[in-house]
């Protein structure tokens, strides 16, 4: 069964606008971590943001914020004030201490339009 | 200098050849991982190691083997390469005492002809 689901294969956003990339996850473990990674066309995987399952507040890192809705099992990434350099693939991922597993979604390709 | 390095960065090989991809890290993490990435499939775990004496199969280990030579080094071998092993391969490390954030190397692009 899919642990991480990203339903948007591709997204477009106008430069300087905000964009939300969707991610839902599946787990019955109360302890887990949620991550977002960026993969530009050069191929490297860049860690963006982390949310712990027990964290009370949504995580923020600069222009990135994670909209964590625990009851809905969603962990959407919000990028504010999009820049051309934000064009990349974005992957949602989850870690589970139980079983020592790390799961990735299939990714969303974001294109920022000038 | 990069914390996680992979060599080679690009490799072309022929069907049936044995090849090794190497990963080194200076982050001091005990946990190391090998993933492959195929278009539309995200990253899939091949093998992972929680210390030098602990190696585990991941989701897609068939056709691959690994060696953990030291805390800082984790190598992936394709015993007899086949064309459907053409992919982008990533090494990653994580710190179990922290958030388990995975830190990735730059990747190795492998083409099997």
Short mmCIF file of C-alpha atoms in Angstrom, two decimals:
data_model
loop_
_atom_site.label_atom_id
_atom_site.label_comp_id
_atom_site.label_asym_id
_atom_site.label_seq_id
_atom_site.Cartn_x
_atom_site.Cartn_y
_atom_site.Cartn_z
CA UNK A 1 0.00 0.00 0.00
CA UNK A 2 1.16 3.50 -0.77
CA UNK A 3 2.57 5.17 2.31
CA UNK A 4 2.99 8.58 0.70
CA UNK A 5 0.70 9.90 -2.01
CA UNK A 6 1.34 12.94 -4.14
CA UNK A 7 -1.56 13.38 -6.52
CA UNK A 8 -0.21 16.29 -8.56
CA UNK A 9 2.28 15.08 -11.17
CA UNK A 10 2.78 18.63 -12.41
CA UNK A 11 1.98 22.13 -11.20
CA UNK A 12 2.41 25.60 -12.65
CA UNK A 13 2.60 28.83 -10.67
CA UNK A 14 3.16 32.43 -11.62
CA UNK A 15 6.31 34.02 -10.30
CA UNK A 16 5.75 35.76 -6.93
CA UNK A 17 2.56 33.79 -6.26
CA UNK A 18 2.14 31.15 -3.58
CA UNK A 19 1.67 27.48 -4.42
CA UNK A 20 0.59 24.44 -2.42
CA UNK A 21 1.91 20.97 -3.18
CA UNK A 22 -0.23 18.18 -1.79
CA UNK A 23 0.91 15.18 0.21
CA UNK A 24 -1.08 12.59 2.11
CA UNK A 25 0.39 9.79 4.16
CA UNK A 26 -0.70 6.51 5.60
CA UNK A 27 0.43 5.22 8.96
CA UNK A 28 -1.02 3.85 12.17
CA UNK A 29 2.15 4.60 14.10
CA UNK A 30 1.72 7.61 16.42
CA UNK A 31 5.35 8.60 15.98
CA UNK A 32 6.58 9.64 12.56
CA UNK A 33 8.32 12.43 10.73
CA UNK A 34 7.34 14.16 7.53
CA UNK A 35 9.80 15.72 5.11
CA UNK A 36 9.89 17.63 1.88
CA UNK A 37 12.79 17.48 -0.55
CA UNK A 38 13.51 19.50 -3.66
CA UNK A 39 15.19 17.99 -6.70
CA UNK A 40 16.26 20.55 -9.31
CA UNK A 41 17.11 19.51 -12.84
CA UNK A 42 20.73 19.00 -11.79
CA UNK A 43 19.53 15.97 -9.84
CA UNK A 44 20.58 16.49 -6.23
CA UNK A 45 18.08 15.98 -3.40
CA UNK A 46 17.81 19.00 -1.14
CA UNK A 47 16.15 18.80 2.27
CA UNK A 48 13.61 21.59 2.72
CA UNK A 49 11.50 21.13 5.81
CA UNK A 50 10.56 18.70 8.57
CA UNK A 51 7.41 18.15 10.66
CA UNK A 52 7.23 15.77 13.60
CA UNK A 53 3.99 13.99 14.37
CA UNK A 54 3.94 15.46 17.87
CA UNK A 55 4.75 19.00 16.81
CA UNK A 56 1.93 21.34 17.74
CA UNK A 57 2.78 24.04 15.25
CA UNK A 58 3.27 23.90 11.51
CA UNK A 59 6.90 23.94 10.48
CA UNK A 60 8.29 26.92 8.59
CA UNK A 61 11.65 27.46 6.91
CA UNK A 62 11.93 30.77 5.13
CA UNK A 63 9.50 30.75 2.20
CA UNK A 64 8.54 27.13 2.91
CA UNK A 65 5.84 26.10 5.30
CA UNK A 66 4.27 22.76 5.97
CA UNK A 67 0.50 22.68 6.41
CA UNK A 68 0.16 19.72 8.76
CA UNK A 69 -3.36 18.37 9.23
CA UNK A 70 -2.94 15.30 11.37
CA UNK A 71 -6.55 14.13 11.34
CA UNK A 72 -6.57 14.25 7.55
CA UNK A 73 -3.08 12.74 7.36
CA UNK A 74 -1.93 15.48 5.08
CA UNK A 75 1.33 17.40 4.99
CA UNK A 76 1.11 19.94 2.21
CA UNK A 77 4.06 22.12 1.29
CA UNK A 78 3.36 25.81 0.78
CA UNK A 79 5.89 27.89 -1.11
CA UNK A 80 5.28 31.60 -0.82
CA UNK A 81 6.46 34.23 -3.30
CA UNK A 82 7.55 31.68 -5.91
CA UNK A 83 10.81 32.27 -7.71
CA UNK A 84 12.07 30.93 -11.01
CA UNK A 85 14.62 28.88 -9.09
CA UNK A 86 11.80 27.01 -7.37
CA UNK A 87 11.13 25.11 -10.59
CA UNK A 88 12.00 21.53 -9.66
CA UNK A 89 10.61 18.18 -8.57
CA UNK A 90 9.35 18.09 -5.00
CA UNK A 91 9.13 14.91 -2.97
CA UNK A 92 7.21 14.29 0.20
CA UNK A 93 8.63 11.63 2.52
CA UNK A 94 7.89 10.00 5.84
CA UNK A 95 10.08 8.34 8.44
CA UNK A 96 8.82 5.76 10.88
CA UNK A 97 10.95 4.71 13.82
CA UNK A 98 9.03 1.46 14.00
CA UNK A 99 10.63 -0.73 11.36
CA UNK A 100 13.19 1.96 10.63
CA UNK A 101 11.57 2.86 7.35
CA UNK A 102 11.68 5.89 5.13
CA UNK A 103 9.08 6.31 2.37
CA UNK A 104 8.99 8.68 -0.60
CA UNK A 105 6.12 9.85 -2.75
CA UNK A 106 6.35 9.90 -6.54
CA UNK A 107 6.94 13.63 -6.65
CA UNK A 108 5.36 16.78 -8.08
CA UNK A 109 7.01 18.74 -10.86
CA UNK A 110 6.68 22.48 -10.22
CA UNK A 111 7.20 25.01 -12.97
CA UNK A 112 7.36 28.70 -12.11
CA UNK A 113 6.25 30.92 -14.95
CA UNK A 114 7.79 34.39 -15.34
CA UNK B 1 33.36 19.95 0.75
CA UNK B 2 30.21 17.92 0.38
CA UNK B 3 29.16 15.85 3.39
CA UNK B 4 28.05 12.89 1.25
CA UNK B 5 30.00 12.06 -1.88
CA UNK B 6 29.39 9.48 -4.55
CA UNK B 7 31.70 8.10 -7.20
CA UNK B 8 31.43 7.90 -10.09
CA UNK B 9 28.93 10.62 -10.92
CA UNK B 10 28.17 9.10 -14.30
CA UNK B 11 28.81 5.61 -15.60
CA UNK B 12 28.06 3.76 -18.81
CA UNK B 13 28.47 0.02 -18.76
CA UNK B 14 27.46 -3.02 -20.75
CA UNK B 15 25.04 -5.79 -19.92
CA UNK B 16 26.65 -8.48 -17.80
CA UNK B 17 29.41 -6.31 -16.36
CA UNK B 18 29.97 -5.99 -12.63
CA UNK B 19 30.17 -2.45 -11.37
CA UNK B 20 30.54 -0.76 -8.02
CA UNK B 21 29.16 2.56 -6.88
CA UNK B 22 30.85 4.11 -3.89
CA UNK B 23 29.59 6.42 -1.19
CA UNK B 24 31.51 8.26 1.50
CA UNK B 25 30.24 10.58 4.21
CA UNK B 26 31.78 12.95 6.69
CA UNK B 27 28.64 13.59 8.70
CA UNK B 28 29.50 10.95 11.27
CA UNK B 29 26.14 9.24 10.82
CA UNK B 30 25.77 5.55 11.52
CA UNK B 31 22.92 4.99 9.10
CA UNK B 32 23.48 4.80 5.36
CA UNK B 33 21.15 3.99 2.50
CA UNK B 34 21.13 3.25 -1.21
CA UNK B 35 18.19 4.30 -3.37
CA UNK B 36 17.41 4.21 -7.03
CA UNK B 37 15.25 6.74 -8.80
CA UNK B 38 13.29 6.01 -11.93
CA UNK B 39 11.06 8.54 -13.70
CA UNK B 40 7.57 8.55 -12.21
CA UNK B 41 8.45 6.11 -9.44
CA UNK B 42 10.15 8.34 -6.92
CA UNK B 43 12.94 6.85 -4.84
CA UNK B 44 13.01 3.20 -3.93
CA UNK B 45 15.19 1.72 -1.22
CA UNK B 46 17.72 -0.90 -2.30
CA UNK B 47 19.73 -1.55 0.89
CA UNK B 48 20.33 0.14 4.19
CA UNK B 49 22.85 -0.20 6.97
CA UNK B 50 22.55 0.98 10.55
CA UNK B 51 26.15 0.24 11.41
CA UNK B 52 29.10 -1.65 9.98
CA UNK B 53 27.72 -5.01 11.08
CA UNK B 54 24.09 -4.35 10.25
CA UNK B 55 22.96 -4.52 6.62
CA UNK B 56 19.38 -4.92 5.50
CA UNK B 57 17.56 -5.42 2.26
CA UNK B 58 15.20 -2.76 1.07
CA UNK B 59 12.29 -2.86 -1.30
CA UNK B 60 14.25 -3.75 -4.46
CA UNK B 61 17.47 -5.56 -3.48
CA UNK B 62 17.46 -8.25 -6.18
CA UNK B 63 20.44 -7.90 -8.49
CA UNK B 64 22.35 -5.71 -6.02
CA UNK B 65 24.75 -6.25 -3.16
CA UNK B 66 26.36 -3.88 -0.70
CA UNK B 67 29.40 -3.59 1.49
CA UNK B 68 29.84 -1.39 4.55
CA UNK B 69 33.59 -1.04 4.75
CA UNK B 70 33.56 1.50 7.58
CA UNK B 71 31.16 3.87 9.27
CA UNK B 72 31.86 6.39 6.53
CA UNK B 73 31.77 4.11 3.48
CA UNK B 74 28.96 2.17 1.89
CA UNK B 75 29.31 0.61 -1.56
CA UNK B 76 26.66 -0.72 -3.92
CA UNK B 77 27.49 -3.41 -6.46
CA UNK B 78 25.60 -4.59 -9.49
CA UNK B 79 26.79 -8.15 -9.91
CA UNK B 80 25.74 -8.50 -13.53
CA UNK B 81 24.28 -5.28 -14.85
CA UNK B 82 21.13 -5.35 -16.98
CA UNK B 83 19.48 -2.53 -18.94
CA UNK B 84 16.57 -2.09 -16.52
CA UNK B 85 19.08 -1.12 -13.85
CA UNK B 86 19.61 2.09 -15.77
CA UNK B 87 18.65 4.73 -13.22
CA UNK B 88 19.83 7.51 -10.95
CA UNK B 89 21.33 6.08 -7.77
CA UNK B 90 21.50 7.96 -4.51
CA UNK B 91 23.36 7.32 -1.31
CA UNK B 92 21.99 8.89 1.85
CA UNK B 93 22.81 9.09 5.54
CA UNK B 94 20.73 9.81 8.62
CA UNK B 95 21.23 10.39 12.30
CA UNK B 96 18.99 8.20 14.48
CA UNK B 97 19.40 10.52 17.45
CA UNK B 98 17.87 13.38 15.51
CA UNK B 99 14.93 13.72 13.23
CA UNK B 100 16.12 10.95 10.94
CA UNK B 101 16.45 13.51 8.18
CA UNK B 102 18.11 11.84 5.23
CA UNK B 103 21.01 13.68 3.63
CA UNK B 104 21.73 12.73 0.07
CA UNK B 105 24.79 12.49 -2.07
CA UNK B 106 24.76 14.08 -5.52
CA UNK B 107 23.69 10.88 -7.26
CA UNK B 108 25.22 8.55 -9.84
CA UNK B 109 23.67 8.33 -13.28
CA UNK B 110 24.07 4.78 -14.53
CA UNK B 111 23.37 3.67 -18.08
CA UNK B 112 23.46 -0.03 -18.86
CA UNK B 113 23.65 -0.79 -22.56
#
